XYZ file of N, CA and C in Angstrom:
372
model
N 13.145 -13.813 -14.858
C 11.616 -14.183 -14.876
C 11.259 -12.720 -15.738
N 9.871 -12.865 -16.521
C 9.403 -11.596 -16.903
C 8.163 -11.642 -15.983
N 7.427 -10.343 -16.554
C 6.349 -10.007 -15.930
C 5.051 -10.712 -15.551
N 4.916 -11.586 -16.909
C 3.744 -12.356 -16.509
C 4.189 -13.441 -15.403
N 5.239 -13.864 -15.456
C 5.505 -14.744 -14.335
C 5.686 -14.277 -13.110
N 6.186 -12.875 -12.916
C 6.441 -12.305 -11.669
C 4.800 -11.546 -11.443
N 3.801 -11.747 -12.215
C 2.203 -11.271 -11.901
C 1.916 -12.575 -11.479
N 2.075 -13.749 -11.592
C 1.096 -14.802 -11.570
C 1.988 -15.142 -9.699
N 3.107 -15.209 -9.426
C 3.961 -15.545 -8.493
C 3.344 -14.272 -7.660
N 3.204 -13.126 -7.522
C 2.646 -12.138 -6.702
C 1.320 -11.805 -6.655
N 0.359 -12.270 -7.430
C -1.167 -11.683 -7.662
C -1.139 -10.535 -8.011
N 0.234 -9.775 -8.253
C -0.005 -8.324 -8.753
C -0.207 -8.297 -10.097
N -1.305 -7.629 -10.694
C -1.428 -7.336 -12.047
C -0.527 -6.585 -13.082
N 0.085 -6.934 -13.787
C 1.336 -6.553 -14.799
C 0.828 -5.051 -14.798
N -0.165 -4.296 -14.674
C -0.283 -3.142 -14.824
C 0.363 -2.307 -13.162
N -0.128 -3.242 -12.244
C 0.446 -2.591 -11.080
C 1.711 -2.908 -11.009
N 2.509 -3.681 -11.519
C 3.946 -3.846 -11.533
C 4.742 -2.982 -12.265
N 4.163 -2.662 -13.824
C 4.318 -1.447 -14.348
C 4.505 0.014 -13.583
N 3.252 0.084 -12.858
C 3.420 1.487 -12.001
C 4.294 1.311 -11.048
N 4.593 0.205 -10.315
C 5.562 0.129 -9.224
C 7.015 0.516 -9.825
N 7.098 0.214 -11.048
C 8.524 0.474 -11.804
C 8.325 1.966 -12.109
N 7.261 2.539 -12.303
C 7.154 3.914 -12.721
C 7.270 4.867 -11.360
N 6.977 4.343 -10.310
C 6.939 4.941 -8.954
C 8.663 4.768 -8.488
N 9.343 3.925 -9.266
C 10.839 3.368 -8.834
C 10.804 2.626 -7.507
N 9.887 2.019 -7.206
C 9.669 1.028 -6.313
C 9.906 -0.352 -6.601
N 10.252 -1.038 -7.763
C 10.677 -2.246 -8.518
C 11.524 -1.709 -9.950
N 12.618 -2.166 -9.693
C 13.721 -2.294 -11.055
C 14.189 -3.446 -11.383
N 13.314 -3.456 -12.613
C 13.784 -4.687 -13.348
C 15.140 -4.704 -14.328
N 15.578 -5.535 -14.723
C 16.570 -5.316 -15.749
C 16.025 -5.214 -17.021
N 16.497 -4.342 -17.892
C 15.705 -4.409 -19.301
C 16.713 -5.035 -20.359
N 15.807 -6.062 -21.005
C 16.708 -7.124 -22.146
C 16.418 -5.874 -23.318
N 17.966 -6.388 -24.190
C 17.790 -5.921 -25.779
C 16.493 -5.779 -26.528
N 15.642 -6.468 -26.220
C 14.173 -6.456 -26.805
C 13.525 -5.800 -26.366
N 13.586 -4.862 -25.016
C 13.222 -4.301 -24.499
C 11.914 -4.746 -23.238
N 12.102 -6.107 -23.561
C 11.140 -7.099 -22.219
C 11.786 -6.407 -20.687
N 11.290 -6.437 -19.941
C 11.498 -6.578 -18.828
C 12.361 -7.985 -18.086
N 13.189 -8.216 -17.313
C 13.562 -9.408 -16.550
C 13.692 -8.803 -15.296
N 13.074 -9.915 -14.082
C 12.921 -9.592 -13.094
C 13.758 -10.694 -12.268
N 14.107 -10.255 -11.036
C 15.330 -11.807 -10.470
C 14.149 -12.160 -9.370
N 14.772 -13.007 -8.827
C 13.805 -13.577 -7.743
C 13.766 -12.770 -6.411
N 14.647 -11.661 -6.076
C 14.386 -11.023 -5.008
C 13.306 -9.926 -5.068
N 12.958 -9.774 -6.641
C 11.399 -9.151 -7.095
C 10.332 -9.072 -6.317
N 10.245 -10.876 -6.328
C 9.038 -11.529 -5.550
C 8.989 -11.149 -4.367
N 9.826 -11.144 -3.455
C 9.841 -10.526 -2.191
C 9.246 -8.772 -1.948
N 9.904 -8.134 -3.220
C 9.958 -6.627 -3.285
C 8.447 -6.292 -3.557
N 7.821 -7.211 -4.311
C 6.203 -6.591 -4.836
C 5.368 -6.984 -3.614
N 5.639 -8.184 -2.918
C 5.027 -8.657 -1.589
C 4.827 -7.270 -0.604
N 6.372 -7.055 -0.364
C 6.339 -6.005 0.516
C 5.984 -4.830 -0.003
N 5.745 -4.200 -1.255
C 5.041 -3.395 -1.738
C 3.529 -3.493 -1.409
N 3.107 -4.324 -1.812
C 1.636 -4.879 -1.431
C 1.152 -4.549 -0.320
N 1.954 -4.783 0.584
C 1.608 -5.104 2.351
C 1.576 -3.389 2.836
N 2.581 -2.637 1.914
C 2.654 -1.257 2.439
C 1.632 -0.426 1.904
N 1.244 -0.845 0.947
C 0.267 -0.402 0.239
C -1.228 -0.423 0.807
N -1.531 -1.678 1.117
C -2.718 -2.108 1.858
C -2.297 -1.264 3.373
N -1.207 -0.992 3.718
C -1.316 -0.242 5.142
C -1.904 1.101 5.093
N -2.260 1.307 3.984
C -2.611 2.823 3.587
C -1.750 3.938 3.362
N -0.171 3.518 3.169
C 0.827 4.228 2.747
C 0.842 4.572 1.237
N 1.559 5.705 0.948
C 1.435 6.298 -0.315
C 2.807 5.609 -0.890
N 3.247 5.554 -2.140
C 4.080 5.152 -2.961
C 5.481 5.981 -2.595
N 5.317 7.171 -2.405
C 6.550 7.939 -1.688
C 6.781 7.225 -0.040
N 6.108 6.980 0.164
C 6.383 6.391 1.771
C 6.984 5.076 1.561
N 6.473 4.449 0.949
C 6.987 2.830 0.513
C 8.132 3.094 -0.049
N 8.611 3.932 -0.855
C 9.955 4.302 -1.395
C 10.743 4.131 0.028
N 10.488 5.087 0.690
C 11.304 5.466 1.903
C 11.669 4.212 2.485
N 10.549 3.300 2.845
C 10.654 2.239 3.688
C 11.279 0.702 3.166
N 11.167 0.750 1.668
C 11.710 -0.460 1.186
C 13.415 -0.691 1.656
N 13.909 0.077 1.496
C 15.416 -0.134 1.862
C 15.761 -0.389 3.139
N 14.715 0.142 3.918
C 14.615 -0.204 5.427
C 14.285 -1.837 6.123
N 13.645 -2.537 4.910
C 13.731 -3.568 5.327
C 14.586 -4.826 5.473
N 14.692 -5.891 6.434
C 15.801 -6.740 6.562
C 15.663 -8.196 6.119
N 14.510 -8.555 6.062
C 14.306 -9.933 5.494
C 13.201 -9.999 4.574
N 12.761 -11.391 4.745
C 11.450 -11.645 3.752
C 10.385 -10.898 4.213
N 10.208 -10.315 5.157
C 9.273 -9.664 6.460
C 8.735 -8.115 5.732
N 8.156 -7.266 6.220
C 8.317 -5.775 6.302
C 8.719 -5.142 7.651
N 9.396 -5.897 8.554
C 10.214 -5.498 10.103
C 11.233 -4.571 9.073
N 11.150 -3.209 9.939
C 11.996 -2.321 9.752
C 13.394 -2.703 10.584
N 14.372 -2.568 9.721
C 15.746 -2.580 10.333
C 16.020 -1.421 11.258
N 17.211 -1.365 12.069
C 17.637 -0.425 12.899
C 18.445 0.754 12.071
N 18.458 0.297 10.757
C 19.189 1.309 10.029
C 18.595 2.759 9.585
N 17.032 2.737 9.794
C 16.130 3.855 9.607
C 15.419 4.034 10.406
N 15.898 4.508 11.952
C 14.804 4.863 12.940
C 13.946 5.904 12.930
N 14.293 7.135 11.822
C 13.463 7.928 11.445
C 12.233 7.829 10.914
N 12.034 6.476 10.362
C 10.964 6.379 9.807
C 10.028 5.851 11.067
N 10.257 5.305 12.379
C 9.499 4.973 13.244
C 8.459 6.176 13.555
N 8.741 7.754 13.640
C 8.277 8.528 13.677
C 6.869 8.822 12.849
N 7.400 8.834 11.547
C 6.355 9.003 10.670
C 5.498 7.910 10.645
N 5.764 6.702 11.047
C 4.816 5.627 10.906
C 3.751 5.629 12.000
N 4.333 6.128 13.225
C 3.236 6.646 14.365
C 2.524 7.236 13.891
N 3.011 8.728 13.386
C 2.133 9.629 13.176
C 1.114 9.427 12.056
N 1.219 8.508 10.670
C 0.050 7.928 10.261
C -0.435 6.804 10.869
N -0.121 6.040 11.937
C -1.161 5.572 12.787
C -2.068 6.204 13.403
N -1.589 7.267 13.975
C -2.526 8.241 14.672
C -3.476 8.729 13.871
N -3.066 9.244 12.383
C -4.318 9.712 11.576
C -5.262 8.972 11.469
N -4.893 7.553 11.199
C -5.567 6.208 10.817
C -6.688 6.325 12.022
N -6.094 6.247 13.095
C -6.951 6.003 14.620
C -8.351 7.151 14.619
N -7.432 8.577 14.323
C -8.566 9.556 13.967
C -9.447 9.156 13.034
N -9.186 8.981 11.960
C -10.190 8.914 11.044
C -11.376 7.604 11.498
N -10.618 6.440 12.057
C -11.695 5.409 12.273
C -12.571 6.049 13.574
N -12.310 6.860 14.902
C -12.906 7.201 15.302
C -14.076 8.082 15.091
N -13.589 8.868 13.696
C -14.512 9.853 13.219
C -15.831 9.092 12.620
N -15.108 8.002 12.004
C -16.071 7.199 11.229
C -17.078 6.072 12.129
N -16.579 5.732 13.491
C -17.401 5.335 14.232
C -18.584 6.426 14.484
N -17.875 7.431 15.199
C -18.943 8.480 15.499
C -19.988 8.642 14.373
N -19.772 8.890 13.262
C -20.755 9.168 12.234
C -21.795 8.051 12.214
N -21.314 6.452 12.141
C -21.821 5.526 12.100
C -22.866 5.593 13.142
N -22.254 5.880 14.587
C -23.592 5.877 15.601
C -24.201 7.128 15.470
N -24.216 7.916 15.040
C -25.103 8.952 14.888
C -26.106 8.440 13.821
N -25.774 7.823 12.650
C -26.501 6.943 11.670
C -27.390 6.243 12.473
N -26.569 4.918 13.325
C -27.758 4.297 14.039
C -28.711 4.802 15.131
N -28.362 6.182 15.485
C -29.382 6.387 16.080
C -30.458 6.901 15.247
N -30.254 7.515 14.467
C -31.315 7.856 13.138
C -32.281 6.664 12.799
N -31.796 5.432 12.413
C -32.555 4.527 12.039
C -33.635 4.239 12.656
N -34.958 4.523 12.088
C -35.691 3.693 12.499
C -36.919 4.839 13.429
N -36.053 5.975 13.445
C -36.610 7.353 14.294
C -36.860 8.383 13.341
N -38.442 8.596 13.064
C -38.601 9.868 12.345
C -38.085 11.147 12.700
N -37.745 11.884 11.652
C -37.748 13.472 12.579
C -38.689 14.140 12.829
N -38.564 14.829 13.534
C -39.627 15.914 14.418
C -40.373 16.574 13.264
N -41.822 16.288 13.408
C -42.825 17.146 12.542
C -42.188 18.642 12.507
N -42.277 18.925 11.068
C -42.082 20.455 10.751
C -40.387 21.142 11.160
N -39.810 19.978 11.417
C -38.110 20.038 12.191
C -37.213 19.898 10.438
N -36.497 21.062 10.087
C -35.808 20.967 8.928
C -34.433 20.227 9.389
N -34.035 19.026 8.448
C -32.808 18.523 8.780
C -31.715 19.616 8.636
N -31.079 19.628 9.858
C -29.297 20.558 9.857
C -28.533 20.252 9.012
N -27.849 20.982 8.234
C -26.751 20.720 7.494
C -25.537 21.314 8.146
């Protein structure tokens, strides 16, 4: 299939598909006329890439994870146990960021509708 069909079937833009190729995440066959040709497995690969990117992972992490997926899902196989620790670390980083954002929101909530004390300069 050509890039337009892969784009339609995965809802990934053509630009995204070319980017995935630049990053080594998607490897199409090149026809003599220079067109990209994708096989059926490319649909699954693109869906995996989209899921992993939506999880906040960068393309280098996605490149490490893709070979460790076992079926049409993004479940890791037992062949790459070294990735589990890195993914757990990434999850802890996300949890910390969420906690920091909740704390910031709580501070803003406490300020809403409450005027600053007269003459007090806002702290920085």
